Amino acid sequence: ICTKDSEHFFVWCYILTEVKYEEERALFKNEEIVLRKGQLLTTAKEVASKLNICESKVNRILKKLEIEKQIEKCYVKRG
């Protein structure tokens, strides 16, 4: 992670600081869901906005982290 560009590092740090360290309830589209330890509910658009990085770059970084098995994307099922 540290040998990649700074934006890659910032996204990785954001994920590490924002994941849940214990079970927590959250609202998603007016529906209560449970976030388990190690999970994070966010979007690439939200990460890009918070870190001031282009959304397409955030998507590329997340895809690379997923390929490297550093993260696993899960999708919330819609009603």
PDB file of C-alpha atoms in Angstrom:
ATOM      1  CA  ILE A   1       0.000   0.000   0.000  1.00  0.00           C
ATOM      2  CA  CYS A   2       2.738   2.479   0.926  1.00  0.00           C
ATOM      3  CA  THR A   3       4.567   2.022  -2.376  1.00  0.00           C
ATOM      4  CA  LYS A   4       1.556   3.113  -4.419  1.00  0.00           C
ATOM      5  CA  ASP A   5       0.533   6.721  -5.050  1.00  0.00           C
ATOM      6  CA  SER A   6      -0.667   8.956  -2.232  1.00  0.00           C
ATOM      7  CA  GLU A   7      -4.332   8.751  -3.270  1.00  0.00           C
ATOM      8  CA  HIS A   8      -4.189   4.961  -2.986  1.00  0.00           C
ATOM      9  CA  PHE A   9      -2.765   5.362   0.503  1.00  0.00           C
ATOM     10  CA  PHE A  10      -5.458   7.915   1.467  1.00  0.00           C
ATOM     11  CA  VAL A  11      -8.276   5.609   0.329  1.00  0.00           C
ATOM     12  CA  TRP A  12      -6.754   2.687   2.251  1.00  0.00           C
ATOM     13  CA  CYS A  13      -6.396   4.814   5.403  1.00  0.00           C
ATOM     14  CA  TYR A  14      -9.967   6.080   5.013  1.00  0.00           C
ATOM     15  CA  ILE A  15     -11.256   2.511   4.876  1.00  0.00           C
ATOM     16  CA  LEU A  16      -9.219   1.498   7.921  1.00  0.00           C
ATOM     17  CA  THR A  17     -10.418   4.435   9.987  1.00  0.00           C
ATOM     18  CA  GLU A  18     -14.075   4.168   8.972  1.00  0.00           C
ATOM     19  CA  VAL A  19     -14.768   0.417   9.246  1.00  0.00           C
ATOM     20  CA  LYS A  20     -16.784  -0.738  12.212  1.00  0.00           C
ATOM     21  CA  TYR A  21     -14.834  -2.286  15.063  1.00  0.00           C
ATOM     22  CA  GLU A  22     -17.967  -3.673  16.670  1.00  0.00           C
ATOM     23  CA  GLU A  23     -21.493  -4.438  15.498  1.00  0.00           C
ATOM     24  CA  GLU A  24     -23.538  -1.324  14.834  1.00  0.00           C
ATOM     25  CA  ARG A  25     -27.001  -0.601  13.473  1.00  0.00           C
ATOM     26  CA  ALA A  26     -27.312   1.826  10.584  1.00  0.00           C
ATOM     27  CA  LEU A  27     -30.040   3.215   8.374  1.00  0.00           C
ATOM     28  CA  PHE A  28     -29.865   2.553   4.652  1.00  0.00           C
ATOM     29  CA  LYS A  29     -32.703   3.931   2.511  1.00  0.00           C
ATOM     30  CA  ASN A  30     -34.943   4.095   5.605  1.00  0.00           C
ATOM     31  CA  GLU A  31     -34.246   0.454   6.432  1.00  0.00           C
ATOM     32  CA  GLU A  32     -32.250  -0.635   9.470  1.00  0.00           C
ATOM     33  CA  ILE A  33     -29.279  -2.878   8.722  1.00  0.00           C
ATOM     34  CA  VAL A  34     -26.560  -4.315  10.941  1.00  0.00           C
ATOM     35  CA  LEU A  35     -22.953  -3.532  10.121  1.00  0.00           C
ATOM     36  CA  ARG A  36     -20.642  -6.183  11.488  1.00  0.00           C
ATOM     37  CA  LYS A  37     -17.054  -5.848  12.628  1.00  0.00           C
ATOM     38  CA  GLY A  38     -14.897  -4.945   9.630  1.00  0.00           C
ATOM     39  CA  GLN A  39     -17.740  -3.602   7.489  1.00  0.00           C
ATOM     40  CA  LEU A  40     -18.248  -0.121   6.093  1.00  0.00           C
ATOM     41  CA  LEU A  41     -21.306   1.300   4.367  1.00  0.00           C
ATOM     42  CA  THR A  42     -20.202   3.865   1.800  1.00  0.00           C
ATOM     43  CA  THR A  43     -19.979   4.617  -1.901  1.00  0.00           C
ATOM     44  CA  ALA A  44     -17.084   5.522  -4.165  1.00  0.00           C
ATOM     45  CA  LYS A  45     -18.770   8.888  -4.678  1.00  0.00           C
ATOM     46  CA  GLU A  46     -18.789   9.524  -0.910  1.00  0.00           C
ATOM     47  CA  VAL A  47     -15.137   8.491  -0.516  1.00  0.00           C
ATOM     48  CA  ALA A  48     -14.143  10.682  -3.469  1.00  0.00           C
ATOM     49  CA  SER A  49     -15.979  13.655  -1.993  1.00  0.00           C
ATOM     50  CA  LYS A  50     -14.483  13.251   1.474  1.00  0.00           C
ATOM     51  CA  LEU A  51     -10.934  12.789   0.171  1.00  0.00           C
ATOM     52  CA  ASN A  52     -11.187  15.231  -2.747  1.00  0.00           C
ATOM     53  CA  ILE A  53     -10.174  12.534  -5.242  1.00  0.00           C
ATOM     54  CA  CYS A  54     -11.790  11.890  -8.621  1.00  0.00           C
ATOM     55  CA  GLU A  55     -14.565   9.275  -8.292  1.00  0.00           C
ATOM     56  CA  SER A  56     -13.226   7.242 -11.222  1.00  0.00           C
ATOM     57  CA  LYS A  57      -9.834   7.033  -9.497  1.00  0.00           C
ATOM     58  CA  VAL A  58     -11.493   5.886  -6.256  1.00  0.00           C
ATOM     59  CA  ASN A  59     -13.300   3.176  -8.242  1.00  0.00           C
ATOM     60  CA  ARG A  60      -9.988   2.031  -9.776  1.00  0.00           C
ATOM     61  CA  ILE A  61      -8.316   1.968  -6.345  1.00  0.00           C
ATOM     62  CA  LEU A  62     -11.194   0.004  -4.797  1.00  0.00           C
ATOM     63  CA  LYS A  63     -11.092  -2.469  -7.679  1.00  0.00           C
ATOM     64  CA  LYS A  64      -7.340  -2.935  -7.209  1.00  0.00           C
ATOM     65  CA  LEU A  65      -7.782  -3.461  -3.455  1.00  0.00           C
ATOM     66  CA  GLU A  66     -10.466  -6.016  -4.219  1.00  0.00           C
ATOM     67  CA  ILE A  67      -8.226  -7.859  -6.712  1.00  0.00           C
ATOM     68  CA  GLU A  68      -5.419  -7.875  -4.120  1.00  0.00           C
ATOM     69  CA  LYS A  69      -7.901  -9.369  -1.602  1.00  0.00           C
ATOM     70  CA  GLN A  70      -7.433  -6.364   0.710  1.00  0.00           C
ATOM     71  CA  ILE A  71     -11.171  -5.634   0.664  1.00  0.00           C
ATOM     72  CA  GLU A  72     -14.322  -7.444  -0.325  1.00  0.00           C
ATOM     73  CA  LYS A  73     -17.223  -5.512  -1.778  1.00  0.00           C
ATOM     74  CA  CYS A  74     -20.694  -6.511  -0.734  1.00  0.00           C
ATOM     75  CA  TYR A  75     -23.853  -4.956  -1.998  1.00  0.00           C
ATOM     76  CA  VAL A  76     -26.902  -4.069   0.050  1.00  0.00           C
ATOM     77  CA  LYS A  77     -29.962  -5.740  -1.408  1.00  0.00           C
ATOM     78  CA  ARG A  78     -32.689  -3.303  -2.300  1.00  0.00           C
ATOM     79  CA  GLY A  79     -36.234  -4.013  -1.149  1.00  0.00           C
TER      80      GLY A  79
END
